[in-house]
């Protein structure tokens, strides 16, 4: 299996339009690895896309991926779904009549399917695309796994029950992809010691280099989002062979170079982690 990070930003990508902060200015000037588009990964082998942020069309084109057979959605939040029109761009045939569309299988874990019916018009949009013939919607019950090209994919709920992570298993190798929302998550036994764990970095409540508080202790976001320190605790318990952090928010104010430094300090402290950047490729 080969994981390609199509986008490594969070709800706020880098640069933000018109923002003149140090992080955004550098990203605007230098591009990748400093710039970050919305959260999405592609797993080569099973050939599966996870989530479609706004930049999905651009991300797939940048990666040279012209065909996607299957996609899983992790949860309903806008930063993970608002690039839904990618299925028209990838699959639509607007030349022939009758059209010869391609079709992508869209796997929706149980709660995601339910939430798509309530939020952001996602269900209506997917029904429309299914009626045109661009996608096929497959709803998964919570006990279901999917097999693609010999890879077993198990979606499972994290502590925030509306959000799913995914375990990919192939030839004795295990890959965990948790796209977002790990607040209060205790990694279950079956993900301990995975070969590669991909987790959201968590919010920098404290600047990881200076130690200075960045988010006021009373801010409600700290009662719904995991922090970077909490993520480190999860990794210390889970002990993956390799840990890669993504979903890196602009508001954390950390550049690619800053994160390299954070990684070096954590390694010295016995925790090996790296930070993903757009276009990064990792073999599992
Ligand atoms: Zn997100
Ligand atoms: Zn900025």
PDB file of N, CA, C and O and ligand atoms in Angstrom, residues 10-11 39 75 77 79-80 179-181 247 249, ligand 1:
ATOM      1  N   UNK A  10      -6.205  21.798   7.552  1.00  0.00           N
ATOM      2  CA  UNK A  10      -7.391  21.454   8.331  1.00  0.00           C
ATOM      3  C   UNK A  10      -8.596  22.209   7.808  1.00  0.00           C
ATOM      4  O   UNK A  10      -8.743  22.417   6.604  1.00  0.00           O
ATOM      5  N   UNK A  11      -9.438  22.644   8.735  1.00  0.00           N
ATOM      6  CA  UNK A  11     -10.620  23.400   8.341  1.00  0.00           C
ATOM      7  C   UNK A  11     -10.196  24.713   7.685  1.00  0.00           C
ATOM      8  O   UNK A  11     -10.883  25.220   6.804  1.00  0.00           O
ATOM      9  N   UNK A  39      -8.048  18.467   3.906  1.00  0.00           N
ATOM     10  CA  UNK A  39      -7.646  17.110   4.306  1.00  0.00           C
ATOM     11  C   UNK A  39      -8.178  16.002   3.404  1.00  0.00           C
ATOM     12  O   UNK A  39      -9.379  15.788   3.287  1.00  0.00           O
ATOM     13  N   UNK A  75     -16.687  11.738   7.895  1.00  0.00           N
ATOM     14  CA  UNK A  75     -17.734  12.426   8.655  1.00  0.00           C
ATOM     15  C   UNK A  75     -18.280  13.556   7.806  1.00  0.00           C
ATOM     16  O   UNK A  75     -17.769  13.828   6.716  1.00  0.00           O
ATOM     17  N   UNK A  77     -18.445  16.873   8.158  1.00  0.00           N
ATOM     18  CA  UNK A  77     -17.983  18.264   8.261  1.00  0.00           C
ATOM     19  C   UNK A  77     -17.565  18.844   6.905  1.00  0.00           C
ATOM     20  O   UNK A  77     -16.987  18.148   6.077  1.00  0.00           O
ATOM     21  N   UNK A  79     -15.173  20.722   5.766  1.00  0.00           N
ATOM     22  CA  UNK A  79     -13.801  20.646   5.239  1.00  0.00           C
ATOM     23  C   UNK A  79     -13.481  19.264   4.655  1.00  0.00           C
ATOM     24  O   UNK A  79     -12.468  19.099   3.976  1.00  0.00           O
ATOM     25  N   UNK A  80     -14.367  18.283   4.878  1.00  0.00           N
ATOM     26  CA  UNK A  80     -14.135  16.927   4.359  1.00  0.00           C
ATOM     27  C   UNK A  80     -15.064  16.558   3.208  1.00  0.00           C
ATOM     28  O   UNK A  80     -14.883  15.510   2.593  1.00  0.00           O
ATOM     29  N   UNK A 179      -8.900  10.582   9.960  1.00  0.00           N
ATOM     30  CA  UNK A 179      -8.832  11.907   9.327  1.00  0.00           C
ATOM     31  C   UNK A 179      -9.015  13.089  10.279  1.00  0.00           C
ATOM     32  O   UNK A 179      -8.444  14.152  10.047  1.00  0.00           O
ATOM     33  N   UNK A 180      -9.800  12.926  11.358  1.00  0.00           N
ATOM     34  CA  UNK A 180     -10.108  14.117  12.166  1.00  0.00           C
ATOM     35  C   UNK A 180     -10.827  13.727  13.456  1.00  0.00           C
ATOM     36  O   UNK A 180     -11.240  12.584  13.633  1.00  0.00           O
ATOM     37  N   UNK A 181     -10.954  14.718  14.351  1.00  0.00           N
ATOM     38  CA  UNK A 181     -11.871  14.654  15.504  1.00  0.00           C
ATOM     39  C   UNK A 181     -11.557  13.528  16.494  1.00  0.00           C
ATOM     40  O   UNK A 181     -12.386  12.672  16.770  1.00  0.00           O
ATOM     41  N   UNK A 247      -3.786  17.177   8.988  1.00  0.00           N
ATOM     42  CA  UNK A 247      -4.882  18.074   9.390  1.00  0.00           C
ATOM     43  C   UNK A 247      -4.294  19.231  10.204  1.00  0.00           C
ATOM     44  O   UNK A 247      -4.669  19.478  11.346  1.00  0.00           O
ATOM     45  N   UNK A 249      -3.631  22.975  11.052  1.00  0.00           N
ATOM     46  CA  UNK A 249      -4.445  24.185  10.931  1.00  0.00           C
ATOM     47  C   UNK A 249      -3.597  25.446  10.786  1.00  0.00           C
ATOM     48  O   UNK A 249      -2.598  25.605  11.491  1.00  0.00           O
TER      49      UNK A 249
HETATM   50 ZN1  LIG B   1     -11.481  18.480   9.480  1.00  0.00          ZN
END
